[in-house]
Structures are given as structure tokens and as C-alpha cells.
């Protein structure tokens, strides 16, 4: 699949948006522990909340590869913000995939304009990796469903009101009973919880919510029991690939900053980059980053071509995350004390890479998946 002109323009515009707006503001967002709504509105005005939504429905009609490229660019400045935007676009895309789905189509223009923010909720206070063990329950009630339970650690939950929630319709532990519902955060029965209070990247807006006797109409079930579990496992392959791209984005920004600093900071009569012991660290980081980027590019191509990417997506996320986990602390160290300043991106990236290792399948869960799928060549 070749990148179309409108996709190239969107990527260029994102690059400017990151340099002119996200990068200069990210440390302030971190200090204030909040992302202003204006940041969403600016991203929406460019089309970033509807990257994959068809043009006929008001979106940008871009490929998955373009979405991953945009996520990577946003993450060079702020992984939390990048996830917040991509999660909203994912809800808009999901709603646009169901043209007969009344609530989704009602919310779609507001999501695209960032007058509503989106989130996708699987995780609960007592269950993360073991997704099949979720305890939020939906019970048939008249023509619809009565839903009760609690979700935790959800990107954007502190502000989202267009929510896709995965809930159990049968007995706890029965994966074939898990269904997906569109939840309207402005209706009775929805109560927003507090922020997850993470150690950093508050721009992500992660938090929780409680559903107590929340009534969902029958047509608000957007993934049938059984089918929803299978479809999230497929969708999550895409998420694994763009999170890997975001790990590469954080690494690229750290490497760029360290390269620039190394050529101007003097020690023992020469630039830091003049010392072999200093520059090899950057050379090693750049070599492994190049390998991770190549793997991300091939996973993106395979995803857009509709290939089965279950194993490749897991391998790509494990590889890119591990690469960045190894090199981001080393690049921070290469900056000396300068790397620890709030207005440098290193602190955000160090937290960001921890988030990467958990979201959309932790590294251990992905290694389990790869182990199950690898076959002799
Ligand atoms: C910033 C952030 C944003 C998030 N956004 C979302 C979101 O939008 N939607 C959503 O649904 N969730 C979201 N999550 C939750 C994320 O998906 C979970 O953190 C992840 O699934 C892991 O679950 P857990 O944190 O409960 O860890 P646990 O499942 O409790 O695991 C703890 C540790 O043990 C390891 N472990 C668990 N089981 C095994 C095993 N069998 N073998 C070996 N090791 C194992 C895990 O890999 C992990 O390292 C977010 C998390 C973060 C940090």
C-alpha cells in the first residue's frame, strides 16, 4: 500500500504540531498534572481524532500505517498525549465501522470534533492481564441490559464520555460470555472515578469508572458475547504495532536530544561526542532503533495487507519495548544532569516506556503468545 498525498500532508502537519505545540507544552502539562481540553481540540482540528474514519463519515480516511506513523510522532514529545488521541480515534473508528449503530453515529461527529473523548475499557481493579476474569456483569433486562461493575487504569477515563466497555454476560471466567457495549458517560448509572494517580504522564488521563445499574439498550451491544472477545484479540494486534512505533518515537527523540547535546557539551577539552566511551552508547542505541523501526514498518505493511499478524505484532512490541527499556536510561545518563530537567523529554520517556510494557498486553503475556505461535521455519 502506498502512502497517499493526503496522508503525507497529515504526517507533515503532525510533525509541525509536535514541534510547535506538543513539545513546548508537555513539561507544563506534567507539572500541572493535567492536559487542557484545548490540546484535544487542536488535534481534532487537524483530523487526528479521526485518522482511520472514512472520509464519507467526516474522517481522514488514512491507512493503519499512517496512524502508526502519527502515533510515533506524537510520542516523540508525550506518550501519554499520543495514547489519549489514538484511543479517541480508535473509538471513532469503531463506531464508524457500524453504520447501523444509532448511538455510535450520534457520538461520531462529537468524537471527531473532540466534543466527546473516547476510551476503551477492559481492565478492572482486580484483573488486568487475565482479561477473561473480568467481573463487570451485564444482565438481560427488558429489551436491554443492566450493567454493574468497575473499570480501572483506562486511558482517558478521567474525561471520556464515549466508552467501549467489555463486560461479562455469563459466568465470570467464561470468555465466550464477554460482550462489548457502547457506554454513554453522560447517562445515569455511570460514575467517573479518580485519576489512577500515575507516577508521570498525566496527559494520558488514565482513571476508572463505576457502572451501577447502567441501562444499555439492546442495540448498544456492539460486540456479541464470544465474538467481542475474539474481535478485541484481533484489534489489539494493531494496538501492539502502534505502541511499538511509539516506543521507537520516544527513542528517536532521546537519541536526537543526546546527539545534539553531545556535540555542544565540552568535557576534558573536547565535545562529549569526541569520547569513544560516550559515543558508542549512542551508536548502539541507534543501531537497535533502526532494527526496531524496520520491524514496525514490516508489521504495519502486513496489517494493512490484511495478513494474520498475531505473532508478528507481539514480537514487534516485545522487541521495540525491550530495545527502548534498555537504551532510554543509557541515553538519559549520557546527558548527565541535564537529562533530568523537566523541560527535557527523558523523564516522560522513562515513564512512557514502562507504560509501553503494560498496555495492550504486557511483555510477559506477549512472550506467552509468541511461544504458542512460533513454528519451525
Ligand atoms: C498508562 C496506562 C494506560 C492504560 N490504558 C488502558 C486502557 O485504555 N484500557 C484498558 O483496558 N487497560 C488499560 N491499561 C491497563 C493495562 O492494560 C494493564 O496494566 C495490563 O493489562 C496489565 O495488567 P495489570 O497492570 O493489572 O498487571 P497484572 O496482570 O496484575 O500483572 C502484574 C505483572 O505480572 C505479570 N504477569 C501477569 N500474569 C503473568 C503470567 N501468567 N506469567 C508471567 N507474568 C505474568 C505482568 O506481565 C505484569 O508485569 C492501562 C495501563 C496503564 C499503565
CSV table of C-alpha atoms and ligand atoms in Angstrom, one decimal:
chain,number,residue,atom,x,y,z
A,1,UNK,CA,0.0,0.0,0.0
A,2,UNK,CA,1.5,3.4,-1.0
A,3,UNK,CA,1.1,6.4,1.2
A,4,UNK,CA,-1.4,8.8,-0.4
A,5,UNK,CA,-0.8,12.6,-0.8
A,6,UNK,CA,-3.4,13.5,1.9
A,7,UNK,CA,-1.6,11.0,4.3
A,8,UNK,CA,1.8,12.6,3.6
A,9,UNK,CA,0.2,16.1,4.3
A,10,UNK,CA,-1.3,14.8,7.6
A,11,UNK,CA,2.0,13.4,8.7
A,12,UNK,CA,3.8,16.7,7.9
A,13,UNK,CA,1.2,18.7,9.7
A,14,UNK,CA,1.6,16.4,12.7
A,15,UNK,CA,5.3,16.9,12.7
A,16,UNK,CA,4.8,20.7,12.9
A,17,UNK,CA,2.1,20.3,15.6
A,18,UNK,CA,4.6,18.2,17.7
A,19,UNK,CA,7.4,20.7,17.3
A,20,UNK,CA,5.3,23.9,17.7
A,21,UNK,CA,2.8,22.8,20.3
A,22,UNK,CA,3.2,19.4,22.0
A,23,UNK,CA,6.9,19.6,22.7
A,24,UNK,CA,6.9,23.2,24.2
A,25,UNK,CA,3.8,22.4,26.4
A,26,UNK,CA,4.4,18.8,27.5
A,27,UNK,CA,6.5,19.6,30.6
A,28,UNK,CA,3.9,22.2,31.7
A,29,UNK,CA,1.1,19.6,31.4
A,30,UNK,CA,3.3,17.3,33.5
A,31,UNK,CA,3.8,20.0,36.2
A,32,UNK,CA,0.1,20.8,36.2
A,33,UNK,CA,-0.8,17.1,36.1
A,34,UNK,CA,-3.4,17.8,33.5
A,35,UNK,CA,-3.9,18.1,29.8
A,36,UNK,CA,-6.0,21.1,28.7
A,37,UNK,CA,-9.0,20.3,26.6
A,38,UNK,CA,-7.5,22.7,24.1
A,39,UNK,CA,-4.9,20.1,23.2
A,40,UNK,CA,-7.6,17.7,22.1
A,41,UNK,CA,-9.4,20.5,20.1
A,42,UNK,CA,-6.2,21.4,18.3
A,43,UNK,CA,-5.5,17.7,17.4
A,44,UNK,CA,-9.1,17.3,16.3
A,45,UNK,CA,-9.0,20.4,14.1
A,46,UNK,CA,-6.2,18.6,12.1
A,47,UNK,CA,-8.1,15.3,11.9
A,48,UNK,CA,-6.1,13.4,14.4
A,49,UNK,CA,-9.2,12.1,16.2
A,50,UNK,CA,-10.5,10.5,13.0
A,51,UNK,CA,-7.3,9.3,11.2
A,52,UNK,CA,-8.9,6.0,10.0
A,53,UNK,CA,-12.5,7.2,9.9
A,54,UNK,CA,-13.8,7.1,6.3
A,55,UNK,CA,-13.9,10.5,4.5
A,56,UNK,CA,-17.7,10.0,3.9
A,57,UNK,CA,-18.2,10.0,7.6
A,58,UNK,CA,-16.1,13.1,8.3
A,59,UNK,CA,-12.8,11.4,8.8
A,60,UNK,CA,-9.4,11.4,7.2
A,61,UNK,CA,-9.6,8.0,5.5
A,62,UNK,CA,-6.0,7.1,6.2
A,63,UNK,CA,-4.3,3.7,6.5
A,64,UNK,CA,-3.2,1.9,9.6
A,65,UNK,CA,0.4,2.6,8.6
A,66,UNK,CA,-0.3,6.4,8.7
A,67,UNK,CA,-2.0,6.1,12.1
A,68,UNK,CA,1.1,4.3,13.5
A,69,UNK,CA,3.4,7.0,12.0
A,70,UNK,CA,1.3,9.7,13.6
A,71,UNK,CA,1.3,7.9,17.0
A,72,UNK,CA,5.1,7.6,16.7
A,73,UNK,CA,5.5,11.3,16.0
A,74,UNK,CA,3.2,12.3,18.9
A,75,UNK,CA,5.1,10.0,21.3
A,76,UNK,CA,8.4,11.8,20.5
A,77,UNK,CA,7.0,14.5,22.7
A,78,UNK,CA,4.5,12.9,25.0
A,79,UNK,CA,3.5,9.2,25.0
A,80,UNK,CA,0.5,10.0,27.3
A,81,UNK,CA,-1.0,12.5,25.0
A,82,UNK,CA,-0.3,10.2,22.0
A,83,UNK,CA,-2.3,7.4,23.7
A,84,UNK,CA,-5.1,9.8,24.6
A,85,UNK,CA,-5.5,10.9,21.0
A,86,UNK,CA,-5.1,7.5,19.4
A,87,UNK,CA,-7.7,6.0,21.9
A,88,UNK,CA,-10.2,8.6,21.0
A,89,UNK,CA,-9.6,8.0,17.2
A,90,UNK,CA,-10.0,4.2,17.9
A,91,UNK,CA,-13.5,4.7,19.4
A,92,UNK,CA,-14.4,6.9,16.4
A,93,UNK,CA,-13.2,4.3,14.0
A,94,UNK,CA,-15.0,1.5,15.8
A,95,UNK,CA,-18.3,3.5,15.7
A,96,UNK,CA,-17.8,4.3,12.0
A,97,UNK,CA,-17.4,0.5,11.3
A,98,UNK,CA,-21.0,0.0,12.4
A,99,UNK,CA,-23.0,2.3,10.2
A,100,UNK,CA,-26.3,0.9,11.5
A,101,UNK,CA,-25.4,1.7,15.1
A,102,UNK,CA,-27.5,4.6,16.2
A,103,UNK,CA,-25.6,5.6,19.4
A,104,UNK,CA,-22.3,5.4,17.6
A,105,UNK,CA,-23.3,7.6,14.7
A,106,UNK,CA,-24.8,10.1,17.2
A,107,UNK,CA,-21.5,10.3,19.0
A,108,UNK,CA,-19.2,10.2,16.0
A,109,UNK,CA,-19.3,13.9,15.0
A,110,UNK,CA,-18.6,14.9,18.6
A,111,UNK,CA,-15.7,12.4,18.9
A,112,UNK,CA,-14.2,13.8,15.6
A,113,UNK,CA,-14.6,17.3,16.9
A,114,UNK,CA,-13.2,16.3,20.4
A,115,UNK,CA,-16.5,17.5,22.0
A,116,UNK,CA,-16.6,14.0,23.4
A,117,UNK,CA,-13.5,12.0,24.3
A,118,UNK,CA,-13.3,8.2,23.8
A,119,UNK,CA,-11.9,5.3,25.7
A,120,UNK,CA,-11.9,1.5,25.6
A,121,UNK,CA,-12.2,-0.3,28.9
A,122,UNK,CA,-11.1,-3.8,29.6
A,123,UNK,CA,-9.0,-3.6,32.8
A,124,UNK,CA,-10.6,-3.7,36.3
A,125,UNK,CA,-9.2,-3.1,39.7
A,126,UNK,CA,-8.7,-6.8,40.3
A,127,UNK,CA,-7.8,-8.0,36.8
A,128,UNK,CA,-5.5,-6.8,34.1
A,129,UNK,CA,-3.6,-9.5,32.2
A,130,UNK,CA,-6.2,-12.2,32.9
A,131,UNK,CA,-8.8,-10.4,30.9
A,132,UNK,CA,-11.2,-13.3,30.8
A,133,UNK,CA,-11.6,-13.0,34.6
A,134,UNK,CA,-13.4,-9.5,34.4
A,135,UNK,CA,-16.3,-9.2,36.8
A,136,UNK,CA,-18.3,-6.3,35.4
A,137,UNK,CA,-21.6,-8.0,34.7
A,138,UNK,CA,-24.4,-7.3,32.2
A,139,UNK,CA,-27.8,-9.0,32.9
A,140,UNK,CA,-30.6,-9.1,30.4
A,141,UNK,CA,-33.3,-6.6,31.4
A,142,UNK,CA,-36.4,-6.0,29.2
A,143,UNK,CA,-35.1,-5.1,25.7
A,144,UNK,CA,-31.7,-4.3,27.0
A,145,UNK,CA,-29.1,-4.9,29.7
A,146,UNK,CA,-28.4,-3.7,33.2
A,147,UNK,CA,-24.6,-3.4,33.7
A,148,UNK,CA,-22.7,-3.1,37.0
A,149,UNK,CA,-19.0,-3.2,37.8
A,150,UNK,CA,-15.8,-1.1,37.9
A,151,UNK,CA,-13.1,-0.4,35.4
A,152,UNK,CA,-9.6,0.9,36.3
A,153,UNK,CA,-6.4,2.2,34.6
A,154,UNK,CA,-8.3,3.3,31.5
A,155,UNK,CA,-6.6,5.8,29.2
A,156,UNK,CA,-8.8,9.0,29.0
A,157,UNK,CA,-11.3,7.7,31.7
A,158,UNK,CA,-10.9,10.9,33.6
A,159,UNK,CA,-12.6,12.8,30.8
A,160,UNK,CA,-14.1,10.3,28.4
A,161,UNK,CA,-17.8,10.1,27.8
A,162,UNK,CA,-17.9,7.8,24.7
A,163,UNK,CA,-16.8,4.5,26.1
A,164,UNK,CA,-16.5,1.0,24.7
A,165,UNK,CA,-16.6,-1.4,27.7
A,166,UNK,CA,-16.0,-5.1,27.8
A,167,UNK,CA,-18.3,-6.9,30.2
A,168,UNK,CA,-19.3,-10.4,31.2
A,169,UNK,CA,-22.8,-11.6,30.2
A,170,UNK,CA,-22.5,-15.1,31.6
A,171,UNK,CA,-20.4,-16.6,34.4
A,172,UNK,CA,-17.1,-14.9,35.5
A,173,UNK,CA,-14.2,-16.7,33.7
A,174,UNK,CA,-16.3,-17.7,30.6
A,175,UNK,CA,-14.5,-15.9,27.8
A,176,UNK,CA,-17.4,-16.8,25.4
A,177,UNK,CA,-19.7,-14.6,27.6
A,178,UNK,CA,-17.7,-11.4,27.2
A,179,UNK,CA,-19.5,-8.7,25.1
A,180,UNK,CA,-18.7,-5.1,24.2
A,181,UNK,CA,-21.1,-2.2,24.9
A,182,UNK,CA,-21.1,1.4,24.0
A,183,UNK,CA,-21.5,3.4,27.2
A,184,UNK,CA,-22.6,7.0,27.3
A,185,UNK,CA,-20.7,8.7,30.2
A,186,UNK,CA,-23.5,11.3,30.4
A,187,UNK,CA,-26.2,8.9,31.3
A,188,UNK,CA,-27.5,7.7,34.7
A,189,UNK,CA,-25.6,4.8,36.2
A,190,UNK,CA,-22.2,6.0,35.1
A,191,UNK,CA,-19.9,7.4,37.8
A,192,UNK,CA,-16.4,8.7,37.0
A,193,UNK,CA,-13.7,7.7,39.4
A,194,UNK,CA,-10.5,9.5,40.3
A,195,UNK,CA,-7.3,9.6,38.3
A,196,UNK,CA,-5.1,6.5,38.5
A,197,UNK,CA,-2.5,8.9,40.0
A,198,UNK,CA,0.4,7.5,37.9
A,199,UNK,CA,4.0,8.5,38.6
A,200,UNK,CA,4.0,10.6,35.4
A,201,UNK,CA,2.5,11.3,32.0
A,202,UNK,CA,-0.8,12.7,33.5
A,203,UNK,CA,-1.6,13.8,29.9
A,204,UNK,CA,-2.8,10.2,29.5
A,205,UNK,CA,-5.8,10.9,31.7
A,206,UNK,CA,-5.9,7.3,33.0
A,207,UNK,CA,-8.5,6.5,35.6
A,208,UNK,CA,-11.5,4.4,36.4
A,209,UNK,CA,-15.3,4.5,36.4
A,210,UNK,CA,-18.1,2.6,38.0
A,211,UNK,CA,-21.3,1.4,36.4
A,212,UNK,CA,-24.2,0.8,38.8
A,213,UNK,CA,-27.4,-0.4,37.3
A,214,UNK,CA,-26.4,1.3,34.0
A,215,UNK,CA,-29.1,0.5,31.4
A,216,UNK,CA,-27.8,-0.2,27.9
A,217,UNK,CA,-30.3,-0.7,25.1
A,218,UNK,CA,-30.1,-3.9,23.1
A,219,UNK,CA,-28.6,-2.1,20.1
A,220,UNK,CA,-25.9,-0.6,22.3
A,221,UNK,CA,-24.2,-4.0,22.4
A,222,UNK,CA,-21.6,-3.6,19.7
A,223,UNK,CA,-19.8,-6.9,20.1
A,224,UNK,CA,-21.9,-10.0,20.8
A,225,UNK,CA,-20.8,-12.5,23.5
A,226,UNK,CA,-18.0,-14.6,22.2
A,227,UNK,CA,-17.5,-12.5,19.1
A,228,UNK,CA,-16.4,-9.5,21.2
A,229,UNK,CA,-13.6,-11.5,22.9
A,230,UNK,CA,-12.3,-12.7,19.6
A,231,UNK,CA,-12.5,-9.3,17.9
A,232,UNK,CA,-10.6,-7.5,20.7
A,233,UNK,CA,-7.8,-10.0,20.4
A,234,UNK,CA,-7.6,-9.2,16.7
A,235,UNK,CA,-7.9,-5.4,17.2
A,236,UNK,CA,-5.3,-5.5,19.9
A,237,UNK,CA,-2.7,-6.7,17.3
A,238,UNK,CA,-2.9,-3.3,15.7
A,239,UNK,CA,-2.5,-1.6,19.1
A,240,UNK,CA,0.6,-3.7,19.7
A,241,UNK,CA,2.1,-2.5,16.5
A,242,UNK,CA,1.4,1.2,17.0
A,243,UNK,CA,2.6,1.0,20.7
A,244,UNK,CA,5.9,-0.4,19.3
A,245,UNK,CA,6.0,2.5,16.9
A,246,UNK,CA,5.6,4.9,19.8
A,247,UNK,CA,8.5,3.2,21.7
A,248,UNK,CA,10.6,4.0,18.6
A,249,UNK,CA,9.3,7.6,18.7
A,250,UNK,CA,10.5,8.0,22.3
A,251,UNK,CA,13.8,6.5,21.4
A,252,UNK,CA,14.3,8.7,18.4
A,253,UNK,CA,13.6,11.9,20.4
A,254,UNK,CA,16.0,10.8,23.2
A,255,UNK,CA,18.7,10.0,20.6
A,256,UNK,CA,18.2,13.3,18.8
A,257,UNK,CA,18.5,15.2,22.0
A,258,UNK,CA,21.6,13.3,23.2
A,259,UNK,CA,23.3,13.7,19.8
A,260,UNK,CA,22.7,17.5,19.8
A,261,UNK,CA,23.9,17.8,23.4
A,262,UNK,CA,26.9,15.6,22.8
A,263,UNK,CA,28.2,17.9,20.1
A,264,UNK,CA,27.9,21.1,22.2
A,265,UNK,CA,28.8,20.0,25.8
A,266,UNK,CA,32.5,20.1,26.4
A,267,UNK,CA,34.5,17.8,28.8
A,268,UNK,CA,38.2,17.3,29.1
A,269,UNK,CA,38.9,19.7,26.2
A,270,UNK,CA,36.5,18.3,23.7
A,271,UNK,CA,32.8,17.7,22.9
A,272,UNK,CA,31.3,14.7,24.7
A,273,UNK,CA,30.8,13.1,21.3
A,274,UNK,CA,34.6,13.1,20.9
A,275,UNK,CA,34.9,10.5,23.6
A,276,UNK,CA,34.6,6.9,22.3
A,277,UNK,CA,33.2,5.7,25.6
A,278,UNK,CA,30.4,8.2,25.2
A,279,UNK,CA,29.5,7.9,21.5
A,280,UNK,CA,29.4,4.1,21.4
A,281,UNK,CA,26.4,4.2,23.6
A,282,UNK,CA,24.6,6.3,21.1
A,283,UNK,CA,25.8,4.2,18.2
A,284,UNK,CA,24.4,1.1,19.8
A,285,UNK,CA,21.1,2.7,20.6
A,286,UNK,CA,20.8,4.0,17.0
A,287,UNK,CA,21.6,0.5,15.6
A,288,UNK,CA,18.9,-1.2,17.6
A,289,UNK,CA,16.4,1.6,17.0
A,290,UNK,CA,16.9,1.1,13.2
A,291,UNK,CA,16.2,-2.6,13.6
A,292,UNK,CA,13.0,-2.0,15.6
A,293,UNK,CA,11.8,0.6,13.1
A,294,UNK,CA,12.3,-1.9,10.3
A,295,UNK,CA,10.2,-4.5,12.2
A,296,UNK,CA,7.5,-1.9,12.9
A,297,UNK,CA,7.4,-1.0,9.2
A,298,UNK,CA,7.0,-4.6,8.1
A,299,UNK,CA,4.3,-5.2,10.7
A,300,UNK,CA,2.4,-2.1,9.5
A,301,UNK,CA,2.6,-3.4,5.9
A,302,UNK,CA,1.4,-6.8,6.9
A,303,UNK,CA,-1.5,-5.3,9.0
A,304,UNK,CA,-2.7,-3.1,6.1
A,305,UNK,CA,-2.5,-6.1,3.7
A,306,UNK,CA,-4.9,-7.9,6.0
A,307,UNK,CA,-2.4,-10.7,6.9
A,308,UNK,CA,-2.5,-12.6,10.2
A,309,UNK,CA,-0.2,-10.5,12.3
A,310,UNK,CA,-0.8,-12.1,15.7
A,311,UNK,CA,2.7,-13.4,16.2
A,312,UNK,CA,4.5,-10.5,14.3
A,313,UNK,CA,2.6,-7.9,16.3
A,314,UNK,CA,3.5,-9.5,19.6
A,315,UNK,CA,7.2,-9.9,18.5
A,316,UNK,CA,7.3,-6.3,17.3
A,317,UNK,CA,6.0,-4.8,20.6
A,318,UNK,CA,8.3,-7.0,22.7
A,319,UNK,CA,11.3,-6.1,20.6
A,320,UNK,CA,10.7,-2.4,20.4
A,321,UNK,CA,9.8,-2.1,24.1
A,322,UNK,CA,12.8,-4.1,25.3
A,323,UNK,CA,15.0,-2.1,23.0
A,324,UNK,CA,13.8,1.2,24.5
A,325,UNK,CA,13.8,-0.1,28.0
A,326,UNK,CA,17.5,-0.9,27.6
A,327,UNK,CA,18.6,2.3,25.9
A,328,UNK,CA,16.4,5.1,27.3
A,329,UNK,CA,18.1,5.0,30.7
A,330,UNK,CA,21.5,4.9,29.0
A,331,UNK,CA,20.7,7.9,26.8
A,332,UNK,CA,19.4,9.8,29.9
A,333,UNK,CA,22.6,9.1,31.6
A,334,UNK,CA,24.6,10.3,28.6
A,335,UNK,CA,23.0,13.7,29.1
A,336,UNK,CA,24.5,14.0,32.6
A,337,UNK,CA,22.3,16.1,35.0
A,338,UNK,CA,20.8,18.0,32.0
A,339,UNK,CA,18.8,14.9,31.1
A,340,UNK,CA,16.9,15.1,34.4
A,341,UNK,CA,15.5,18.5,33.8
A,342,UNK,CA,11.7,18.7,33.4
A,343,UNK,CA,11.9,20.6,30.1
A,344,UNK,CA,13.9,17.7,28.6
A,345,UNK,CA,11.7,14.7,27.3
A,346,UNK,CA,13.7,12.0,29.1
A,347,UNK,CA,11.6,11.8,32.3
A,348,UNK,CA,8.4,11.4,30.3
A,349,UNK,CA,10.0,8.8,28.1
A,350,UNK,CA,11.3,6.8,31.1
A,351,UNK,CA,7.7,6.6,32.4
A,352,UNK,CA,6.3,6.1,28.9
A,353,UNK,CA,8.4,3.0,28.3
A,354,UNK,CA,7.1,1.5,31.5
A,355,UNK,CA,3.5,2.2,30.2
A,356,UNK,CA,4.5,0.5,26.9
A,357,UNK,CA,5.5,-2.7,28.6
A,358,UNK,CA,2.0,-3.0,30.1
A,359,UNK,CA,-0.6,-1.5,27.7
A,360,UNK,CA,-2.3,-3.7,25.1
A,361,UNK,CA,-0.6,-6.9,26.5
A,362,UNK,CA,2.3,-6.9,28.9
A,363,UNK,CA,5.6,-8.1,27.7
A,364,UNK,CA,5.2,-11.4,29.6
A,365,UNK,CA,1.7,-12.0,28.0
A,366,UNK,CA,3.1,-11.3,24.6
A,367,UNK,CA,6.0,-13.7,25.1
A,368,UNK,CA,3.5,-16.3,26.0
A,369,UNK,CA,1.6,-15.6,22.8
A,370,UNK,CA,4.8,-15.8,20.7
A,371,UNK,CA,5.8,-19.0,22.4
A,372,UNK,CA,2.4,-20.5,21.5
A,373,UNK,CA,2.6,-19.4,17.9
A,374,UNK,CA,6.2,-20.0,16.8
A,375,UNK,CA,6.7,-22.9,14.5
A,376,UNK,CA,9.8,-24.4,12.9
A,377,UNK,CA,10.6,-22.4,9.7
B,1,LIG,C1,-0.9,4.3,31.5
B,1,LIG,C2,-1.8,3.1,31.3
B,1,LIG,C3,-2.9,3.2,30.4
B,1,LIG,C4,-3.7,2.1,30.3
B,1,LIG,N1,-4.8,2.2,29.4
B,1,LIG,C5,-5.7,1.1,29.4
B,1,LIG,C6,-6.9,1.2,28.6
B,1,LIG,O1,-7.1,2.2,27.9
B,1,LIG,N2,-7.8,0.2,28.6
B,1,LIG,C7,-7.6,-0.9,29.3
B,1,LIG,O2,-8.4,-1.8,29.3
B,1,LIG,N3,-6.5,-1.0,30.1
B,1,LIG,C8,-5.5,-0.1,30.1
B,1,LIG,N4,-4.4,-0.2,30.9
B,1,LIG,C9,-4.2,-1.4,31.7
B,1,LIG,C10,-3.2,-2.4,31.1
B,1,LIG,O3,-3.8,-3.0,30.0
B,1,LIG,C11,-2.8,-3.3,32.2
B,1,LIG,O4,-1.9,-2.6,33.1
B,1,LIG,C12,-2.2,-4.6,31.7
B,1,LIG,O5,-3.1,-5.4,31.1
B,1,LIG,C13,-1.5,-5.4,32.8
B,1,LIG,O6,-2.4,-5.6,33.8
B,1,LIG,P1,-2.1,-5.2,35.4
B,1,LIG,O7,-1.4,-3.9,35.4
B,1,LIG,O8,-3.2,-5.5,36.2
B,1,LIG,O9,-0.9,-6.3,35.8
B,1,LIG,P2,-1.1,-7.8,36.3
B,1,LIG,O10,-2.0,-8.5,35.3
B,1,LIG,O11,-1.5,-7.7,37.7
B,1,LIG,O12,0.4,-8.3,36.2
B,1,LIG,C14,1.4,-7.8,37.0
B,1,LIG,C15,2.7,-8.3,36.4
B,1,LIG,O13,2.8,-9.7,36.4
B,1,LIG,C16,3.0,-10.1,35.0
B,1,LIG,N5,2.2,-11.3,34.8
B,1,LIG,C17,0.8,-11.5,34.9
B,1,LIG,N6,0.5,-12.7,34.7
B,1,LIG,C18,1.6,-13.4,34.3
B,1,LIG,C19,1.9,-14.7,33.9
B,1,LIG,N7,0.9,-15.6,33.7
B,1,LIG,N8,3.2,-15.1,33.6
B,1,LIG,C20,4.2,-14.2,33.8
B,1,LIG,N9,4.0,-12.9,34.2
B,1,LIG,C21,2.7,-12.5,34.4
B,1,LIG,C22,2.5,-9.0,34.1
B,1,LIG,O14,3.1,-9.0,32.9
B,1,LIG,C23,2.9,-7.8,35.0
B,1,LIG,O15,4.3,-7.5,34.8
B,1,LIG,C24,-3.5,0.9,31.0
B,1,LIG,C25,-2.4,0.8,31.9
B,1,LIG,C26,-1.5,1.9,32.0
B,1,LIG,C27,-0.4,1.8,32.9
